[in-house]
Short mmCIF file of C-alpha atoms in Angstrom, two decimals:
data_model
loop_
_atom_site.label_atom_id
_atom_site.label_comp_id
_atom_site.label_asym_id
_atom_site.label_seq_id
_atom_site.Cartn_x
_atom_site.Cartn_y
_atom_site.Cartn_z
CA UNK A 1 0.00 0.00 0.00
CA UNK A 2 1.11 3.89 -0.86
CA UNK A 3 0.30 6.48 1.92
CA UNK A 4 1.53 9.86 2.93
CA UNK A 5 3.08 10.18 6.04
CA UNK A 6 6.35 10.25 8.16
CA UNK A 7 5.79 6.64 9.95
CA UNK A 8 3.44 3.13 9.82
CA UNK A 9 2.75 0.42 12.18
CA UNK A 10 1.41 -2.83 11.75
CA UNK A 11 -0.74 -5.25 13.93
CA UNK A 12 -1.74 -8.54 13.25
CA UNK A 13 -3.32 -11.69 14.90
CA UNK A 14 -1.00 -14.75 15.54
CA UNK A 15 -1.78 -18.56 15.97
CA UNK A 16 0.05 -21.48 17.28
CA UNK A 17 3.57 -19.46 17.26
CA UNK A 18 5.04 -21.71 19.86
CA UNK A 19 3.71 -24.92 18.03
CA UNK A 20 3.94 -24.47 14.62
CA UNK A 21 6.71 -21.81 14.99
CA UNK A 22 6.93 -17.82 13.63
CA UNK A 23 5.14 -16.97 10.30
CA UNK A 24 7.76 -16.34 7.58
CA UNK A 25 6.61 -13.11 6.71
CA UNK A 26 8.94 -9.61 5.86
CA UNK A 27 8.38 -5.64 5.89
CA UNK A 28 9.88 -3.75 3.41
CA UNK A 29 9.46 0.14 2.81
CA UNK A 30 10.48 2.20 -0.14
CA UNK A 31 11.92 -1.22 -1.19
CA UNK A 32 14.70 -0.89 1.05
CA UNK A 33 16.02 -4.15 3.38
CA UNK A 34 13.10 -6.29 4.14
CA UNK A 35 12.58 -6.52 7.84
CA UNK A 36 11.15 -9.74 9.67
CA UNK A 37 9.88 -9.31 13.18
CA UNK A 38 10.21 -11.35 16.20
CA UNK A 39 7.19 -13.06 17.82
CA UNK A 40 9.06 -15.09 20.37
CA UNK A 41 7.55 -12.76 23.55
CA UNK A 42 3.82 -14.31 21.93
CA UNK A 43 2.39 -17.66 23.53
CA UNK A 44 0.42 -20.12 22.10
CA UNK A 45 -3.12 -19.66 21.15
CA UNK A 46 -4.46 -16.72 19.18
CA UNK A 47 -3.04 -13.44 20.50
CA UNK A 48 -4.10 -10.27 18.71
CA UNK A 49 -3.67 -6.69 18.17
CA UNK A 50 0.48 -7.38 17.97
CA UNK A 51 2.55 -4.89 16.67
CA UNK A 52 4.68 -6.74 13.79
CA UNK A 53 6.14 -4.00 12.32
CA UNK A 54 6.78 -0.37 12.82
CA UNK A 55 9.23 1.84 10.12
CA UNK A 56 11.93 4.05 11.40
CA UNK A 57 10.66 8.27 11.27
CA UNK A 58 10.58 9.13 7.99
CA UNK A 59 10.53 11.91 5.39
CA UNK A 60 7.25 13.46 4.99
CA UNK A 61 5.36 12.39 1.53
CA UNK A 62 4.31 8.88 0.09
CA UNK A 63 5.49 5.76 1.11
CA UNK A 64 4.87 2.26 0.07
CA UNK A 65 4.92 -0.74 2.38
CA UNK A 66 5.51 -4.04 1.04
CA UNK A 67 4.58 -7.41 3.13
CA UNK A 68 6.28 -10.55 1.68
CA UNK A 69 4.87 -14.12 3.13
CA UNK A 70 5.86 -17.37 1.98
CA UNK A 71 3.17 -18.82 4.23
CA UNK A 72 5.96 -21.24 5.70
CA UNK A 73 5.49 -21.01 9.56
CA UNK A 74 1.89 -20.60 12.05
CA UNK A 75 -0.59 -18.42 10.82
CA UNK A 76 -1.10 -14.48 9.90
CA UNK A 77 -3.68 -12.58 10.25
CA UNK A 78 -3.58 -8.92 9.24
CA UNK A 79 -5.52 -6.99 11.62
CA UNK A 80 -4.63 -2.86 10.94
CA UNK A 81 -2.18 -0.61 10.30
CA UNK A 82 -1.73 2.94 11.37
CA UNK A 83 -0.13 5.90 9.71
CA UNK A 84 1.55 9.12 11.55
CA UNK A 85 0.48 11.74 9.16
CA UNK A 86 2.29 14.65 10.74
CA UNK A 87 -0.86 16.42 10.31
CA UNK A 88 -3.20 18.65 12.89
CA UNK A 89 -6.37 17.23 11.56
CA UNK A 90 -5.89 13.81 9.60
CA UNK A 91 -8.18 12.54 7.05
CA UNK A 92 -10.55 8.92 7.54
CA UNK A 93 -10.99 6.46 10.88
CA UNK A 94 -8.83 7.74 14.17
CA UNK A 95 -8.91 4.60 16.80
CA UNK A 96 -9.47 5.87 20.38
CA UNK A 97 -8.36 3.46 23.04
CA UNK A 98 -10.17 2.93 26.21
CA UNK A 99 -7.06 4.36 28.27
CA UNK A 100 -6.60 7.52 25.87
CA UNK A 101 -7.16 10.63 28.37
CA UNK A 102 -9.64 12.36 26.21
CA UNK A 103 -12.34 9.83 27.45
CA UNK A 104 -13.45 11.55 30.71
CA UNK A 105 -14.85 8.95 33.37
CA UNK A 106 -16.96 9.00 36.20
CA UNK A 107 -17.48 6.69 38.41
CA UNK A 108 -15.22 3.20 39.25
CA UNK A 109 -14.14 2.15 35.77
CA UNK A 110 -11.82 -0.82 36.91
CA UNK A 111 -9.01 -1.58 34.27
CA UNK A 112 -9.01 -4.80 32.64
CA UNK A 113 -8.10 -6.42 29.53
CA UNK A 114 -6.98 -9.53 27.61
CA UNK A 115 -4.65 -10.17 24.51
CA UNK A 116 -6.98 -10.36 21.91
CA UNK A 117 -8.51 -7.06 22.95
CA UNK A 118 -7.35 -3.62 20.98
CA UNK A 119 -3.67 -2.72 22.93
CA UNK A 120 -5.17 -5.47 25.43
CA UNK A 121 -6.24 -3.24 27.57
CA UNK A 122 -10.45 -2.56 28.43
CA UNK A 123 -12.33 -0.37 31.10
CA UNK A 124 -14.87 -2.35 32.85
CA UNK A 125 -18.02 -0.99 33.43
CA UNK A 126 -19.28 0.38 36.94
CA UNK A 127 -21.27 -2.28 39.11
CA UNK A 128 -24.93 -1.15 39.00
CA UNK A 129 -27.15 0.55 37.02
CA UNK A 130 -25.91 4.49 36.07
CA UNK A 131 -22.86 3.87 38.28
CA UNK A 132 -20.69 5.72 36.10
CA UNK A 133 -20.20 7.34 32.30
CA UNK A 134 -17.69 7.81 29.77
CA UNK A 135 -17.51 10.68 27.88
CA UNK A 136 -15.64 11.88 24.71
CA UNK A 137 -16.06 14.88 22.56
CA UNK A 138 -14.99 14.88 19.37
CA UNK A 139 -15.40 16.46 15.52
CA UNK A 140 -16.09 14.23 12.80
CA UNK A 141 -19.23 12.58 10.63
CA UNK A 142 -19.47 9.10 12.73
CA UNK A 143 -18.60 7.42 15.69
CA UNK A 144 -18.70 3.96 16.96
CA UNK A 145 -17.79 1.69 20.44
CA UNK A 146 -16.83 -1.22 20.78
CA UNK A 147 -16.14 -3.25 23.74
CA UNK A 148 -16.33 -7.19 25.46
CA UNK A 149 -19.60 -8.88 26.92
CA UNK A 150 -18.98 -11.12 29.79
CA UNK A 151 -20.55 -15.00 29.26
CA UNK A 152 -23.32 -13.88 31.46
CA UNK A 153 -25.67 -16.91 30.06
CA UNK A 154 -23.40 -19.01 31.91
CA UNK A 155 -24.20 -18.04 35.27
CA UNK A 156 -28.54 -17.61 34.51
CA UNK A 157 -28.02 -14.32 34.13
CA UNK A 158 -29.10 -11.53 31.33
CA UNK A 159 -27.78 -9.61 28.54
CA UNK A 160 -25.87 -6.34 29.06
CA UNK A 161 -27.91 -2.92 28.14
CA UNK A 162 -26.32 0.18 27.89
CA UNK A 163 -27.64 3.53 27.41
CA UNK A 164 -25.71 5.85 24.97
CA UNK A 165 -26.52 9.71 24.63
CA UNK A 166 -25.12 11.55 21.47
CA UNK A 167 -25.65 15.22 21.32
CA UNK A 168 -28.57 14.72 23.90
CA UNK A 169 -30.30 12.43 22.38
CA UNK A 170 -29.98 8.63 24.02
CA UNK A 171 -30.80 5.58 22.94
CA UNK A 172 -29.81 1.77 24.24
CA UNK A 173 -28.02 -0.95 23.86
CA UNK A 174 -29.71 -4.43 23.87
CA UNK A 175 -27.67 -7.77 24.03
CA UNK A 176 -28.34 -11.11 24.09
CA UNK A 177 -27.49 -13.68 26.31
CA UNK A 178 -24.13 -15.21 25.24
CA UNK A 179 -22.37 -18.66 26.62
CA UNK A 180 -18.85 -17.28 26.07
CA UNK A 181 -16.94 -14.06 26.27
CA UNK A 182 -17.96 -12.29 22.79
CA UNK A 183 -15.21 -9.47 22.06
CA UNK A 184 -14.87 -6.60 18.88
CA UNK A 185 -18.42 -6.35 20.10
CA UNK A 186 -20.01 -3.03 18.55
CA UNK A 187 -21.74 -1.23 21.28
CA UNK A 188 -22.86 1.60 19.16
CA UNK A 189 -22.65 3.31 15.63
CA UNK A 190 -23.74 6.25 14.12
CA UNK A 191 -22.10 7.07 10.83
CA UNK A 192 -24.41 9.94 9.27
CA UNK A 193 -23.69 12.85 11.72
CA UNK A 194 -23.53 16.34 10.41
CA UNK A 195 -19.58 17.55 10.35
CA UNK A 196 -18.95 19.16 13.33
CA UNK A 197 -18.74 18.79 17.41
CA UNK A 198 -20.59 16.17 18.98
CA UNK A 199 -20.29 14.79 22.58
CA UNK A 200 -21.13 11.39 23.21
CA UNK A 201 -21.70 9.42 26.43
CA UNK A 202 -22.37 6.30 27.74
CA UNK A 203 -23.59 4.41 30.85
CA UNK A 204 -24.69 0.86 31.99
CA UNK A 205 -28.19 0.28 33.03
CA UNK A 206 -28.22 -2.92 34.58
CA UNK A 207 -26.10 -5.27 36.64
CA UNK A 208 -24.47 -7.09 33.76
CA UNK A 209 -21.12 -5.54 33.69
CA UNK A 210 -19.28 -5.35 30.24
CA UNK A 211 -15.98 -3.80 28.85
CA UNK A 212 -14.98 -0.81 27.09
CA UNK A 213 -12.67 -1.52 24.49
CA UNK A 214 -11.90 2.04 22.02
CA UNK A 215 -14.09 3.82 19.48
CA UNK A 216 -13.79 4.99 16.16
CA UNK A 217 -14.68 8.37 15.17
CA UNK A 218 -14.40 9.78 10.98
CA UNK A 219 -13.08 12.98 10.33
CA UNK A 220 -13.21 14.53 6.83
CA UNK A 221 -9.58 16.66 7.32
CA UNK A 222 -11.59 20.24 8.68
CA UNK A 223 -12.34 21.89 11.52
CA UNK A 224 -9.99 20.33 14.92
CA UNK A 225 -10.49 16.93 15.05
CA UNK A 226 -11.42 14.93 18.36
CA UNK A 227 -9.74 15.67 21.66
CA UNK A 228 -8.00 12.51 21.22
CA UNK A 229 -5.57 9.84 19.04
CA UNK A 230 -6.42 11.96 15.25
CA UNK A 231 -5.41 8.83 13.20
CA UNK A 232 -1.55 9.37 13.31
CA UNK A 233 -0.93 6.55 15.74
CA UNK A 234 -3.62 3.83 16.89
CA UNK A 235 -1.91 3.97 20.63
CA UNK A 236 -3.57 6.17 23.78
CA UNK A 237 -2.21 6.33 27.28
CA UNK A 238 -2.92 7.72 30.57
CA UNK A 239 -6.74 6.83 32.17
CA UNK A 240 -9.98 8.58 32.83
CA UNK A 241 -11.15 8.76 36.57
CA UNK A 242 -11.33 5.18 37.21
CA UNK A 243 -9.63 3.39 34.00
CA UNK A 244 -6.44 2.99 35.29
CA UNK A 245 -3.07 2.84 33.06
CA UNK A 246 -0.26 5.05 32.21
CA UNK A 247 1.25 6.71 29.98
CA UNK A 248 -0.20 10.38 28.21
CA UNK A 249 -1.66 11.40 25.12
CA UNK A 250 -1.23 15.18 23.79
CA UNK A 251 -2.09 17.23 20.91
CA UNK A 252 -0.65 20.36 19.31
CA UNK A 253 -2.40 23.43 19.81
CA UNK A 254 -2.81 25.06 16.70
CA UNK A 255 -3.94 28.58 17.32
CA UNK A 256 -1.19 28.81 20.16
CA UNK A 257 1.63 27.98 17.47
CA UNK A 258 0.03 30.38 14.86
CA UNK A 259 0.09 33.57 18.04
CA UNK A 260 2.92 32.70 19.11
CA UNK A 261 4.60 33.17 15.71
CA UNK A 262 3.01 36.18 15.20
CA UNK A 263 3.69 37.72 18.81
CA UNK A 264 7.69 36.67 17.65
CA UNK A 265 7.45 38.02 13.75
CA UNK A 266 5.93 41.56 15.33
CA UNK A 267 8.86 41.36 18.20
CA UNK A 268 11.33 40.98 15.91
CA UNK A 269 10.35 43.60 13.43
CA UNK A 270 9.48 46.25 16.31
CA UNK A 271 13.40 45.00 16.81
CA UNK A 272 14.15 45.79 13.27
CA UNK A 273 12.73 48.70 13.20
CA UNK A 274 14.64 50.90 16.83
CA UNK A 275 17.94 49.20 15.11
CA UNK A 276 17.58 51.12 11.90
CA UNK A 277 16.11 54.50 13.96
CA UNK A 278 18.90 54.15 16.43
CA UNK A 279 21.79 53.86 13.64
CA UNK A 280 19.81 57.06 11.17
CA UNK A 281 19.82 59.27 14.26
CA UNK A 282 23.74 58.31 14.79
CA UNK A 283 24.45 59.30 10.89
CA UNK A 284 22.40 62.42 11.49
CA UNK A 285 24.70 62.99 14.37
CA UNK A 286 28.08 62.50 12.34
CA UNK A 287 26.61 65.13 9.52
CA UNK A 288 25.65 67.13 11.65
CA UNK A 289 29.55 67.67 13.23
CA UNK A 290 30.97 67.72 9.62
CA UNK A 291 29.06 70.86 9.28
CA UNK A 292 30.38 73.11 11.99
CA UNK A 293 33.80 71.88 11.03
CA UNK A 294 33.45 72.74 7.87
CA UNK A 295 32.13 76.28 8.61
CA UNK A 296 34.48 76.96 10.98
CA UNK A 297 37.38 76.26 7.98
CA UNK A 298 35.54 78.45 5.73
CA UNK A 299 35.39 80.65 8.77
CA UNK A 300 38.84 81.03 9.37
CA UNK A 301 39.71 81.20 5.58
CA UNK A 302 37.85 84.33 5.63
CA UNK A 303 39.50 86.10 8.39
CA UNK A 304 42.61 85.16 6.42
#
């Protein structure tokens, strides 16, 4: 694939590494030295959401990523990529994990997570009906959560049901009873939003507890994109109030660059311009003490 950018990751889902040993499979971009990656940290079993391959920084423009297999080796799965576009507001899909500190929480989200959950991390629900929200503002054209239901038909008991408000206007999640842990589970989706800013929160409204995974909001490339990951990189860090984690996730201020380069450009010319009053008024000086030696020659020539 061909995308502009300065840097690209890639995850993928693995299978049986430590019994039917690592997938033959190689990176190359801008057809330099293929790259293989190193999957001996992975157990056994399917383990997702691995990072496989990530590029060096690079020179802003468009790249092209090559993946070579010769299917020798346990099985893979690509899952996603991400792309650093070194830009303020990115266009497509930005991925917004559950620890990224633009979700606000309330409540006691307790941090979980497995390895074939999204950076295997999740935020589990408050105990109790409206024990807690999540929150997360952002500017796009969609939006959608997903998240992990517990295997609550198990134990006799019944389906989660959430209750998710979108610019003030809520409506709920009904599942069904499951006999195993369902994940990638989409919570909600709304994909025909009118670009702009749109808050959306979400609580649960019953005892069945579930897991917050990430979202995935669309931006079209205008206006400041969502207070969180903007499609550059597909990690998050830091918690809301009860997610737990570590780790930070910033973004650049745009109108503070742009007045602080202007407050320096009209320093620097103010500058400019006492340098070039300060060094006339010195010539004016000089002239002005050529003069009076001058006349007092001609003065003296006179008297002569």
């Amino acid at each position: 694939m061909s995308e502009p950018g300065i840097g690209i990751s890639v995850y993928a889902t693995l299978n049986n590494v430590v019994s039917q040993g690592q997938p033959d499979i190689v990176f190359s971009i801008d057809n330099e030295n293929p790259v293989s990656f190193n999957a001996n940290s992975v157990g056994d079993g399917v383990v997702s959401h691995i990072l496989v391959y990530q590029s060096p920084v690079l020179l802003n423009g468009t790249h092209t990523l090559k993946a070579i297999s010769t299917g020798r080796g346990s099985p893979f799965y690509f899952d996603f990529l991400t792309v650093n576009t070194a830009q303020e507001n990115p266009v497509g899909d930005a991925i917004v994990d559950d620890r990224d500190l633009s979700i606000l929480y309330s409540g006691t989200w307790e941090p979980n997570g497995a390895e074939s959950e999204y950076l295997h991390t999740t935020s589990q629900t408050p105990k109790g009906p409206n024990g807690g929200t999540a929150t997360f503002t952002f500017e796009g054209t969609g939006i959608a959560v997903y998240g992990t239901t517990d295997a609550n038909a198990r134990n006799g008991g019944n389906a989660t049901h959430l209750a998710f408000t979108l610019d003030g206007f809520t409506t709920q999640y009904d599942g069904i009873p499951n006999s195993d842990v369902m994940r990638n589970v989409r919570f909600f989706s709304n994909q025909s939003l009118p670009n702009g800013r749109h808050t959306l929160s979400f609580t649960l409204l019953d005892e069945n507890i579930c897991y917050f995974d990430y979202l995935v909001y669309s931006h079209d490339g205008s206006g400041t994109g969502g207070n969180g990951s903007d499609g550059s990189s597909a990690g998050g860090g830091g918690s809301g109030g009860g997610g737990g984690g570590g780790g930070s996730n910033s973004k650049t201020n745009l109108g503070g660059i742009v007045g602080g380069v202007v407050g320096a450009i009209t320093l620097l010319i103010l500058l400019v311009l006492l340098v070039v009053c300060v060094i006339i008024r010195s010539r004016k000086q000089k002239r002005t003490k050529g003069k009076v030696v001058k006349g007092e020659t001609q003065g003296s020539t006179t008297e002569l």
